[in-house]
Amino acid sequence: MADWVIVVDDDTSNLKMAGHILSRANMRVTALKSGQALLNYVKENGYPDLVLLDINMPEMDGFETLTKFRENADPDNETPVIFLTADENEESETKGLSLGAVDFIKKPFVPEVLTIRVRHIIDLNHLQKNLAKEVKKKTEENEKQFTRFVQSLANAIDAKDRYTSGHSQRVANYAVMIAERMGKDDDYLQVIYYAGLLHDVGKIRIPEGVINKPGKLTDDEFDSIRIHSVSGFHILRDIHNDERIAYGAKYHHERYDGTGYPNGLEGDNIPEIARIIAVADAYDAMASERSYRKVLPQAVIREEISNGKGSQFDPAIADIMLQIIDEDPSYEHRQQEAKTHSVLVVDDDKIVLRDVKRVLKDFEGLNVFDAVNTQEALNILSAESVDLILLDLIMPEKDGFEFFGDIRKEYDMPVILMTGDRSIETIEKINELHIDDYLTKPLNEAITCETVHGILHRKDSGV
Ligand SMILES: [Fe+2]
């Protein structure tokens, strides 16, 4: 499409001249006789690729026109403006440039100079816009990737503790809710989201036996739990250039009255991000299941948070949490019941079907369907909602690869291939077809469970 230039000048002969020169250079030209006409015109017809604007005009001069033109325009999509001037005046050049004009062109026009300058500035402006778009796209992609990485890490931390599934994600969500009510900007919300997800990352250093110990902890064991805040700080220092994320981990067990750990900081000396996470963390600990108890009733949590004001919690932040509780009459903000899943196992060998069912029988909340051939499998798929398919590779009527193709035409649930064939060709084909994973026969119980768990967990968390 031809580039579009608006020329604004009270002198008709100048308008004609500019129109003539630029049209010859294959540009589309609109000629207007006053600043006000320009302002009205762009409101109706949108913004051109460039504006040529006369400085000396009656009523509204070029400077005033440019100021008003910029006020109404989209700051991310600025139209370049070149001033037209009859005299060499340093003062007016300075004024024009400081108002955001990109160049000056002297009248009367030299056709080549006018064409080249206009073309050059339009091209440069297009290039800049494309570059800005590209940078924005890349930044968004990077942020998304970092978020996925942080969520995966948070899931890995939570998986260490049998009873804290989803804890980090919920703490992150509650922390964001609190920060929003404190009027924090988007940048802060992003940082506190990451800090919430990663506040317990130091648990990686605690032995699983201690984390999941059902009875009372010894002093040494309790110490090893306490170091998670410091370990987390050192792990997170290099993960992001915003140090508040690392502070969230280090100070989330400090108490407002100065009796917390690791440093016994008091009141506002505790970084704000950690004071918010402390409230979100305590709330979720009570609003989710533990090895020794169910989710606590909402009224009990309200009481605890209220009692902790000024001792455990920053009172202003605790008040916001109380407000969130009071606005949640149906108690939505708590650990939801574990989701149940359905798995379909397809294998022509009934012994394999029996073995898989035995392996998965202790898997909590898992429904297992089985099918001895592809037709049976299709019947189940059309009647039931299936979250995952375990599919045999070698079957009499159709091999697993071909049947996988049939499934993908209609369904998008993950598929695990089961095969006795460990050849590199088969493994390459599995990767090529983007089959989610594979298990080798004879199936190993622990590996089968971990694979099924990993894939279902990933599906649930949307990572
Ligand atoms: Fe913690």
CSV table of C-alpha atoms and ligand atoms in Angstrom, one decimal:
chain,number,residue,atom,x,y,z
A,1,MET,CA,0.0,0.0,0.0
A,2,ALA,CA,1.2,3.5,-0.8
A,3,ASP,CA,2.5,5.5,2.1
A,4,TRP,CA,0.2,8.2,3.2
A,5,VAL,CA,1.3,11.8,3.8
A,6,ILE,CA,-0.8,14.7,5.1
A,7,VAL,CA,0.4,18.2,4.2
A,8,VAL,CA,-0.9,21.1,6.2
A,9,ASP,CA,-0.2,24.7,4.9
A,10,ASP,CA,-2.4,27.8,4.6
A,11,ASP,CA,-0.8,28.6,1.3
A,12,THR,CA,-2.6,26.8,-1.5
A,13,SER,CA,0.3,26.9,-4.0
A,14,ASN,CA,2.6,25.2,-1.4
A,15,LEU,CA,0.0,22.5,-0.9
A,16,LYS,CA,-0.3,21.9,-4.6
A,17,MET,CA,3.5,21.8,-5.0
A,18,ALA,CA,4.0,19.3,-2.2
A,19,GLY,CA,1.1,17.2,-3.4
A,20,HIS,CA,2.5,17.1,-6.9
A,21,ILE,CA,6.1,16.1,-5.8
A,22,LEU,CA,5.0,13.4,-3.4
A,23,SER,CA,2.4,11.9,-5.7
A,24,ARG,CA,5.0,11.5,-8.3
A,25,ALA,CA,7.0,9.5,-5.8
A,26,ASN,CA,4.0,7.1,-5.4
A,27,MET,CA,2.7,8.5,-2.1
A,28,ARG,CA,-0.9,9.2,-1.3
A,29,VAL,CA,-1.3,12.8,-0.3
A,30,THR,CA,-4.0,14.6,1.7
A,31,ALA,CA,-3.8,18.4,1.6
A,32,LEU,CA,-5.3,20.5,4.5
A,33,LYS,CA,-5.4,24.2,5.0
A,34,SER,CA,-5.2,24.6,8.8
A,35,GLY,CA,-4.0,23.0,12.1
A,36,GLN,CA,-7.6,22.6,13.2
A,37,ALA,CA,-8.5,20.8,9.9
A,38,LEU,CA,-5.6,18.3,10.6
A,39,LEU,CA,-6.9,17.6,14.1
A,40,ASN,CA,-10.5,17.1,12.8
A,41,TYR,CA,-9.3,15.0,9.9
A,42,VAL,CA,-7.2,12.4,11.8
A,43,LYS,CA,-10.1,12.0,14.3
A,44,GLU,CA,-12.3,10.8,11.5
A,45,ASN,CA,-9.8,9.1,9.2
A,46,GLY,CA,-7.0,7.8,11.4
A,47,TYR,CA,-3.3,8.7,11.4
A,48,PRO,CA,-1.1,8.9,8.3
A,49,ASP,CA,2.5,7.6,7.9
A,50,LEU,CA,3.8,11.2,8.1
A,51,VAL,CA,2.7,14.8,8.5
A,52,LEU,CA,4.3,17.9,6.8
A,53,LEU,CA,3.3,20.8,8.9
A,54,ASP,CA,3.7,24.5,8.1
A,55,ILE,CA,4.9,26.6,11.1
A,56,ASN,CA,3.4,30.0,10.2
A,57,MET,CA,-0.3,29.7,9.9
A,58,PRO,CA,-3.1,32.1,11.0
A,59,GLU,CA,-5.2,31.1,14.1
A,60,MET,CA,-3.3,28.0,15.1
A,61,ASP,CA,0.4,27.9,14.3
A,62,GLY,CA,2.4,24.7,13.7
A,63,PHE,CA,3.7,24.5,17.3
A,64,GLU,CA,0.3,24.6,18.8
A,65,THR,CA,-1.0,22.2,16.2
A,66,LEU,CA,1.8,19.7,17.0
A,67,THR,CA,1.2,19.9,20.7
A,68,LYS,CA,-2.5,19.2,20.3
A,69,PHE,CA,-1.8,16.5,17.7
A,70,ARG,CA,0.4,14.7,20.1
A,71,GLU,CA,-2.1,15.0,23.0
A,72,ASN,CA,-4.7,13.0,21.1
A,73,ALA,CA,-2.4,10.4,19.5
A,74,ASP,CA,-1.5,7.0,20.7
A,75,PRO,CA,2.0,7.4,22.4
A,76,ASP,CA,3.0,3.9,21.3
A,77,ASN,CA,2.2,4.7,17.7
A,78,GLU,CA,3.6,8.1,17.0
A,79,THR,CA,3.3,9.7,13.6
A,80,PRO,CA,6.4,11.5,12.5
A,81,VAL,CA,6.0,15.2,11.8
A,82,ILE,CA,8.2,17.4,9.7
A,83,PHE,CA,7.9,21.2,9.9
A,84,LEU,CA,7.8,23.3,6.8
A,85,THR,CA,9.5,26.7,7.2
A,86,ALA,CA,10.3,29.7,5.0
A,87,ASP,CA,13.1,31.2,7.1
A,88,GLU,CA,16.2,29.9,8.8
A,89,ASN,CA,15.5,30.5,12.4
A,90,GLU,CA,17.4,28.7,15.1
A,91,GLU,CA,15.0,29.5,17.8
A,92,SER,CA,12.0,28.0,16.0
A,93,GLU,CA,14.0,24.9,15.0
A,94,THR,CA,14.9,24.3,18.6
A,95,LYS,CA,11.3,24.8,19.7
A,96,GLY,CA,10.0,22.5,17.0
A,97,LEU,CA,12.5,19.7,17.8
A,98,SER,CA,11.7,19.9,21.5
A,99,LEU,CA,8.0,19.5,20.7
A,100,GLY,CA,8.9,16.2,18.9
A,101,ALA,CA,9.2,17.2,15.3
A,102,VAL,CA,11.7,14.9,13.5
A,103,ASP,CA,13.0,17.3,10.9
A,104,PHE,CA,12.6,20.7,9.1
A,105,ILE,CA,12.3,21.3,5.4
A,106,LYS,CA,12.8,24.8,3.9
A,107,LYS,CA,10.3,26.3,1.4
A,108,PRO,CA,10.3,26.6,-1.5
A,109,PHE,CA,10.7,22.8,-1.9
A,110,VAL,CA,13.5,21.2,-3.8
A,111,PRO,CA,11.6,18.2,-5.1
A,112,GLU,CA,14.4,15.6,-4.6
A,113,VAL,CA,15.2,16.8,-1.1
A,114,LEU,CA,11.5,16.7,-0.1
A,115,THR,CA,11.0,13.2,-1.6
A,116,ILE,CA,14.2,11.7,-0.1
A,117,ARG,CA,13.6,13.1,3.4
A,118,VAL,CA,10.0,12.0,3.6
A,119,ARG,CA,10.7,8.6,2.3
A,120,HIS,CA,13.7,8.2,4.6
A,121,ILE,CA,11.7,9.2,7.7
A,122,ILE,CA,8.7,7.0,6.8
A,123,ASP,CA,11.0,4.0,6.3
A,124,LEU,CA,12.8,4.6,9.5
A,125,ASN,CA,9.6,4.9,11.4
A,126,HIS,CA,8.2,1.7,10.1
A,127,LEU,CA,11.5,-0.1,11.0
A,128,GLN,CA,11.3,1.3,14.5
A,129,LYS,CA,7.7,0.2,14.9
A,130,ASN,CA,8.5,-3.3,13.7
A,131,LEU,CA,11.5,-3.5,16.0
A,132,ALA,CA,9.5,-2.3,19.0
A,133,LYS,CA,6.8,-5.0,18.2
A,134,GLU,CA,9.4,-7.7,17.9
A,135,VAL,CA,11.1,-6.7,21.2
A,136,LYS,CA,7.6,-6.7,22.9
A,137,LYS,CA,6.8,-10.1,21.5
A,138,LYS,CA,10.2,-11.5,22.6
A,139,THR,CA,9.9,-10.0,26.1
A,140,GLU,CA,6.4,-11.6,26.5
A,141,GLU,CA,7.7,-14.9,25.3
A,142,ASN,CA,10.6,-14.8,27.8
A,143,GLU,CA,8.3,-13.9,30.6
A,144,LYS,CA,5.9,-16.7,29.8
A,145,GLN,CA,8.9,-19.1,29.7
A,146,PHE,CA,10.2,-17.9,33.0
A,147,THR,CA,6.7,-18.3,34.5
A,148,ARG,CA,6.5,-21.9,33.3
A,149,PHE,CA,10.0,-22.6,34.6
A,150,VAL,CA,9.1,-21.1,38.1
A,151,GLN,CA,5.8,-23.0,38.2
A,152,SER,CA,7.6,-26.3,37.4
A,153,LEU,CA,10.1,-25.6,40.1
A,154,ALA,CA,7.3,-24.8,42.5
A,155,ASN,CA,5.6,-28.1,41.6
A,156,ALA,CA,8.8,-30.0,42.2
A,157,ILE,CA,9.2,-28.4,45.6
A,158,ASP,CA,5.6,-29.2,46.6
A,159,ALA,CA,6.0,-32.8,45.4
A,160,LYS,CA,8.5,-33.4,48.1
A,161,ASP,CA,5.9,-33.0,50.7
A,162,ARG,CA,3.0,-35.5,50.5
A,163,TYR,CA,0.6,-32.9,52.0
A,164,THR,CA,1.5,-29.7,50.3
A,165,SER,CA,0.4,-30.3,46.8
A,166,GLY,CA,-0.3,-27.0,45.1
A,167,HIS,CA,0.7,-25.0,48.2
A,168,SER,CA,3.2,-22.8,46.5
A,169,GLN,CA,0.7,-21.9,43.7
A,170,ARG,CA,-2.0,-21.1,46.2
A,171,VAL,CA,0.4,-18.9,48.3
A,172,ALA,CA,1.4,-17.1,45.1
A,173,ASN,CA,-2.3,-16.5,44.3
A,174,TYR,CA,-3.2,-15.3,47.8
A,175,ALA,CA,-0.1,-13.0,47.9
A,176,VAL,CA,-1.1,-11.4,44.6
A,177,MET,CA,-4.7,-10.9,45.9
A,178,ILE,CA,-3.4,-9.1,49.0
A,179,ALA,CA,-0.9,-7.0,47.0
A,180,GLU,CA,-3.7,-6.0,44.6
A,181,ARG,CA,-5.8,-4.7,47.4
A,182,MET,CA,-2.7,-2.8,48.7
A,183,GLY,CA,-2.8,-1.0,45.3
A,184,LYS,CA,0.5,-2.4,44.0
A,185,ASP,CA,1.4,-2.0,40.4
A,186,ASP,CA,1.7,-4.8,37.8
A,187,ASP,CA,5.5,-5.0,38.2
A,188,TYR,CA,5.1,-5.6,42.0
A,189,LEU,CA,2.3,-8.2,41.3
A,190,GLN,CA,4.6,-10.1,38.9
A,191,VAL,CA,7.4,-10.1,41.4
A,192,ILE,CA,5.3,-11.2,44.4
A,193,TYR,CA,3.7,-14.0,42.2
A,194,TYR,CA,7.2,-15.4,41.6
A,195,ALA,CA,8.2,-14.9,45.2
A,196,GLY,CA,5.1,-16.7,46.4
A,197,LEU,CA,5.7,-19.6,44.0
A,198,LEU,CA,9.3,-19.9,45.2
A,199,HIS,CA,9.1,-19.0,48.9
A,200,ASP,CA,9.7,-22.6,49.9
A,201,VAL,CA,12.3,-23.5,47.3
A,202,GLY,CA,14.9,-24.1,50.1
A,203,LYS,CA,12.9,-27.2,51.0
A,204,ILE,CA,14.9,-28.9,48.3
A,205,ARG,CA,17.7,-29.1,51.0
A,206,ILE,CA,15.5,-30.7,53.6
A,207,PRO,CA,15.5,-34.6,53.7
A,208,GLU,CA,12.2,-36.0,52.6
A,209,GLY,CA,12.0,-38.1,55.8
A,210,VAL,CA,12.0,-35.0,57.9
A,211,ILE,CA,9.4,-33.1,55.8
A,212,ASN,CA,7.0,-36.1,55.8
A,213,LYS,CA,7.7,-37.2,59.4
A,214,PRO,CA,4.4,-37.9,61.0
A,215,GLY,CA,5.3,-37.5,64.7
A,216,LYS,CA,7.1,-34.8,66.7
A,217,LEU,CA,10.4,-33.4,65.3
A,218,THR,CA,13.6,-33.5,67.2
A,219,ASP,CA,15.5,-30.2,67.8
A,220,ASP,CA,18.0,-31.1,65.0
A,221,GLU,CA,15.2,-31.9,62.6
A,222,PHE,CA,13.4,-28.7,63.4
A,223,ASP,CA,16.7,-26.8,62.7
A,224,SER,CA,17.0,-28.5,59.4
A,225,ILE,CA,13.5,-27.3,58.5
A,226,ARG,CA,14.3,-23.8,59.6
A,227,ILE,CA,17.3,-23.5,57.3
A,228,HIS,CA,15.0,-23.7,54.3
A,229,SER,CA,14.4,-19.9,54.3
A,230,VAL,CA,18.2,-19.2,54.1
A,231,SER,CA,18.8,-22.0,51.5
A,232,GLY,CA,16.0,-20.5,49.5
A,233,PHE,CA,17.5,-17.1,49.6
A,234,HIS,CA,20.8,-18.4,48.3
A,235,ILE,CA,19.2,-20.4,45.5
A,236,LEU,CA,17.1,-17.5,44.4
A,237,ARG,CA,19.7,-14.7,44.5
A,238,ASP,CA,20.8,-15.5,40.9
A,239,ILE,CA,17.5,-16.6,39.4
A,240,HIS,CA,16.1,-13.1,38.8
A,241,ASN,CA,17.6,-9.6,39.0
A,242,ASP,CA,14.8,-8.5,41.4
A,243,GLU,CA,16.2,-9.3,44.8
A,244,ARG,CA,12.7,-9.1,46.4
A,245,ILE,CA,12.1,-12.7,45.2
A,246,ALA,CA,15.0,-13.9,47.3
A,247,TYR,CA,13.8,-11.8,50.2
A,248,GLY,CA,10.4,-13.4,50.1
A,249,ALA,CA,12.1,-16.8,50.7
A,250,LYS,CA,14.5,-15.6,53.3
A,251,TYR,CA,12.1,-13.6,55.5
A,252,HIS,CA,8.7,-15.4,55.2
A,253,HIS,CA,9.1,-17.0,58.6
A,254,GLU,CA,9.9,-13.8,60.4
A,255,ARG,CA,7.3,-12.6,62.8
A,256,TYR,CA,6.1,-9.1,63.2
A,257,ASP,CA,7.0,-9.1,66.9
A,258,GLY,CA,10.6,-10.1,66.2
A,259,THR,CA,10.4,-13.7,67.4
A,260,GLY,CA,10.6,-15.4,64.0
A,261,TYR,CA,13.5,-16.8,62.0
A,262,PRO,CA,16.1,-16.7,60.5
A,263,ASN,CA,17.1,-13.2,61.8
A,264,GLY,CA,14.4,-12.1,64.3
A,265,LEU,CA,13.6,-9.0,62.3
A,266,GLU,CA,10.8,-6.9,63.7
A,267,GLY,CA,7.9,-4.9,62.2
A,268,ASP,CA,8.6,-2.9,59.0
A,269,ASN,CA,12.3,-4.1,59.1
A,270,ILE,CA,10.9,-7.3,57.5
A,271,PRO,CA,10.7,-6.7,53.8
A,272,GLU,CA,7.1,-6.0,52.8
A,273,ILE,CA,7.0,-8.8,50.3
A,274,ALA,CA,7.9,-11.3,53.0
A,275,ARG,CA,5.2,-9.9,55.4
A,276,ILE,CA,2.6,-10.4,52.6
A,277,ILE,CA,3.8,-14.0,51.9
A,278,ALA,CA,3.8,-14.8,55.6
A,279,VAL,CA,0.1,-14.1,55.8
A,280,ALA,CA,-0.7,-15.9,52.6
A,281,ASP,CA,1.5,-18.9,53.7
A,282,ALA,CA,-0.2,-19.1,57.1
A,283,TYR,CA,-3.6,-18.8,55.6
A,284,ASP,CA,-3.0,-21.7,53.1
A,285,ALA,CA,-1.4,-23.9,55.7
A,286,MET,CA,-4.7,-23.7,57.6
A,287,ALA,CA,-6.9,-23.8,54.5
A,288,SER,CA,-5.4,-27.1,53.2
A,289,GLU,CA,-5.1,-30.6,54.4
A,290,ARG,CA,-2.3,-31.9,56.6
A,291,SER,CA,-1.2,-35.4,57.5
A,292,TYR,CA,-2.9,-35.0,60.9
A,293,ARG,CA,-6.0,-33.0,60.1
A,294,LYS,CA,-8.5,-31.9,57.4
A,295,VAL,CA,-8.9,-28.3,56.0
A,296,LEU,CA,-9.7,-26.1,58.9
A,297,PRO,CA,-13.1,-24.3,59.1
A,298,GLN,CA,-13.0,-20.8,57.7
A,299,ALA,CA,-14.1,-19.3,61.1
A,300,VAL,CA,-11.2,-20.9,62.8
A,301,ILE,CA,-8.7,-19.4,60.3
A,302,ARG,CA,-10.3,-16.0,60.6
A,303,GLU,CA,-9.8,-16.2,64.4
A,304,GLU,CA,-6.2,-17.3,64.0
A,305,ILE,CA,-5.3,-14.5,61.6
A,306,SER,CA,-7.1,-12.0,63.7
A,307,ASN,CA,-5.2,-13.2,66.9
A,308,GLY,CA,-1.9,-13.0,65.0
A,309,LYS,CA,-2.2,-9.3,64.2
A,310,GLY,CA,0.8,-7.5,65.5
A,311,SER,CA,2.4,-10.7,66.9
A,312,GLN,CA,2.8,-13.0,63.9
A,313,PHE,CA,1.5,-10.8,61.2
A,314,ASP,CA,1.7,-7.2,60.0
A,315,PRO,CA,-1.7,-5.9,61.2
A,316,ALA,CA,-2.5,-4.0,58.1
A,317,ILE,CA,-1.8,-7.0,55.9
A,318,ALA,CA,-3.7,-9.3,58.2
A,319,ASP,CA,-6.7,-7.0,58.0
A,320,ILE,CA,-6.6,-7.3,54.2
A,321,MET,CA,-6.6,-11.1,54.5
A,322,LEU,CA,-9.6,-10.8,56.9
A,323,GLN,CA,-11.3,-8.7,54.3
A,324,ILE,CA,-10.7,-11.4,51.7
A,325,ILE,CA,-12.1,-14.1,54.0
A,326,ASP,CA,-15.2,-12.0,54.7
A,327,GLU,CA,-15.8,-11.6,51.0
A,328,ASP,CA,-15.6,-15.3,50.5
A,329,PRO,CA,-18.8,-16.7,52.1
A,330,SER,CA,-18.7,-20.0,50.2
A,331,TYR,CA,-15.0,-20.5,51.3
A,332,GLU,CA,-13.7,-20.9,47.8
A,333,HIS,CA,-10.2,-19.9,48.8
A,334,ARG,CA,-8.9,-23.3,50.1
A,335,GLN,CA,-7.3,-26.4,48.9
A,336,GLN,CA,-9.9,-28.0,46.6
A,337,GLU,CA,-10.6,-31.7,46.7
A,338,ALA,CA,-8.1,-33.8,44.7
A,339,LYS,CA,-9.3,-34.2,41.2
A,340,THR,CA,-10.2,-37.7,40.1
A,341,HIS,CA,-8.8,-38.9,36.8
A,342,SER,CA,-9.6,-41.6,34.2
A,343,VAL,CA,-7.0,-43.6,32.4
A,344,LEU,CA,-7.6,-45.9,29.5
A,345,VAL,CA,-5.3,-48.8,28.9
A,346,VAL,CA,-5.3,-50.4,25.4
A,347,ASP,CA,-3.5,-53.7,24.9
A,348,ASP,CA,-4.4,-56.9,23.1
A,349,ASP,CA,-2.6,-58.8,25.9
A,350,LYS,CA,-5.0,-59.4,28.8
A,351,ILE,CA,-2.1,-60.1,31.2
A,352,VAL,CA,-0.6,-56.6,30.5
A,353,LEU,CA,-4.1,-55.1,31.2
A,354,ARG,CA,-4.3,-56.9,34.5
A,355,ASP,CA,-0.7,-55.9,35.4
A,356,VAL,CA,-1.3,-52.2,34.7
A,357,LYS,CA,-4.5,-52.2,36.7
A,358,ARG,CA,-2.7,-53.8,39.6
A,359,VAL,CA,0.1,-51.2,39.4
A,360,LEU,CA,-2.3,-48.3,39.3
A,361,LYS,CA,-4.8,-49.7,41.9
A,362,ASP,CA,-3.3,-47.7,44.8
A,363,PHE,CA,-3.2,-44.5,42.8
A,364,GLU,CA,-5.6,-42.2,44.6
A,365,GLY,CA,-8.6,-40.9,42.7
A,366,LEU,CA,-7.7,-42.9,39.5
A,367,ASN,CA,-10.3,-44.7,37.4
A,368,VAL,CA,-8.9,-47.3,35.0
A,369,PHE,CA,-10.7,-48.4,31.9
A,370,ASP,CA,-9.3,-51.2,29.7
A,371,ALA,CA,-9.7,-52.2,26.1
A,372,VAL,CA,-8.3,-55.3,24.3
A,373,ASN,CA,-8.6,-53.7,20.8
A,374,THR,CA,-8.9,-50.4,19.1
A,375,GLN,CA,-12.6,-50.6,18.5
A,376,GLU,CA,-13.3,-51.1,22.2
A,377,ALA,CA,-10.9,-48.2,22.9
A,378,LEU,CA,-12.9,-45.9,20.6
A,379,ASN,CA,-16.2,-46.9,22.2
A,380,ILE,CA,-14.8,-46.0,25.6
A,381,LEU,CA,-13.4,-42.7,24.4
A,382,SER,CA,-16.7,-41.7,22.9
A,383,ALA,CA,-18.6,-42.6,26.1
A,384,GLU,CA,-16.2,-41.6,28.9
A,385,SER,CA,-14.1,-38.6,29.7
A,386,VAL,CA,-10.5,-40.0,29.6
A,387,ASP,CA,-7.5,-38.0,30.9
A,388,LEU,CA,-4.7,-40.2,29.7
A,389,ILE,CA,-4.3,-43.2,27.4
A,390,LEU,CA,-1.7,-46.0,27.9
A,391,LEU,CA,-1.4,-47.6,24.4
A,392,ASP,CA,0.3,-50.8,23.3
A,393,LEU,CA,2.5,-50.5,20.2
A,394,ILE,CA,2.0,-53.9,18.7
A,395,MET,CA,-1.6,-54.9,18.2
A,396,PRO,CA,-3.1,-57.2,15.6
A,397,GLU,CA,-5.4,-54.9,13.7
A,398,LYS,CA,-3.5,-51.7,13.9
A,399,ASP,CA,-0.2,-50.7,15.4
A,400,GLY,CA,0.0,-48.1,18.2
A,401,PHE,CA,1.5,-45.4,16.0
A,402,GLU,CA,-1.4,-45.6,13.5
A,403,PHE,CA,-4.0,-45.7,16.2
A,404,PHE,CA,-2.3,-42.7,17.9
A,405,GLY,CA,-2.9,-40.8,14.6
A,406,ASP,CA,-6.6,-41.8,14.7
A,407,ILE,CA,-6.9,-40.7,18.3
A,408,ARG,CA,-5.3,-37.3,17.6
A,409,LYS,CA,-7.9,-36.5,14.9
A,410,GLU,CA,-10.5,-36.2,17.7
A,411,TYR,CA,-8.9,-36.1,21.1
A,412,ASP,CA,-6.0,-34.2,22.7
A,413,MET,CA,-5.4,-36.1,26.0
A,414,PRO,CA,-1.9,-37.2,26.6
A,415,VAL,CA,-0.8,-40.7,25.4
A,416,ILE,CA,1.8,-43.0,26.8
A,417,LEU,CA,3.0,-45.7,24.5
A,418,MET,CA,3.9,-49.2,25.9
A,419,THR,CA,6.4,-51.1,24.0
A,420,GLY,CA,8.9,-54.0,24.3
A,421,ASP,CA,10.9,-52.5,21.4
A,422,ARG,CA,13.8,-50.3,22.7
A,423,SER,CA,15.3,-49.6,19.3
A,424,ILE,CA,16.4,-46.1,18.5
A,425,GLU,CA,14.0,-46.0,15.4
A,426,THR,CA,11.0,-46.6,17.6
A,427,ILE,CA,12.1,-44.0,20.2
A,428,GLU,CA,12.8,-41.4,17.4
A,429,LYS,CA,9.3,-42.1,16.0
A,430,ILE,CA,7.7,-41.6,19.4
A,431,ASN,CA,9.5,-38.2,19.6
A,432,GLU,CA,8.6,-37.3,16.0
A,433,LEU,CA,4.9,-38.0,16.6
A,434,HIS,CA,5.0,-36.0,19.8
A,435,ILE,CA,3.7,-38.9,21.8
A,436,ASP,CA,3.9,-37.7,25.4
A,437,ASP,CA,6.0,-40.5,26.8
A,438,TYR,CA,6.7,-44.2,26.6
A,439,LEU,CA,7.1,-47.2,28.9
A,440,THR,CA,9.1,-50.3,28.1
A,441,LYS,CA,7.8,-53.7,28.8
A,442,PRO,CA,7.9,-55.6,31.1
A,443,LEU,CA,6.5,-52.6,33.0
A,444,ASN,CA,8.3,-51.4,36.1
A,445,GLU,CA,5.8,-50.5,38.8
A,446,ALA,CA,7.5,-47.4,40.2
A,447,ILE,CA,8.4,-46.0,36.8
A,448,THR,CA,4.8,-46.6,35.5
A,449,CYS,CA,3.4,-44.8,38.5
A,450,GLU,CA,5.8,-41.9,38.3
A,451,THR,CA,5.1,-41.5,34.6
A,452,VAL,CA,1.4,-41.5,35.0
A,453,HIS,CA,1.6,-39.2,38.0
A,454,GLY,CA,3.9,-36.8,36.2
A,455,ILE,CA,1.8,-36.5,33.1
A,456,LEU,CA,-1.5,-36.1,35.0
A,457,HIS,CA,0.1,-33.5,37.3
A,458,ARG,CA,1.4,-31.5,34.4
A,459,LYS,CA,-2.0,-31.6,32.8
A,460,ASP,CA,-3.7,-30.4,35.9
A,461,SER,CA,-1.3,-27.6,36.6
A,462,GLY,CA,-1.5,-26.4,33.0
A,463,VAL,CA,2.3,-26.0,32.9
B,1,FE,FE,8.3,-21.9,54.5
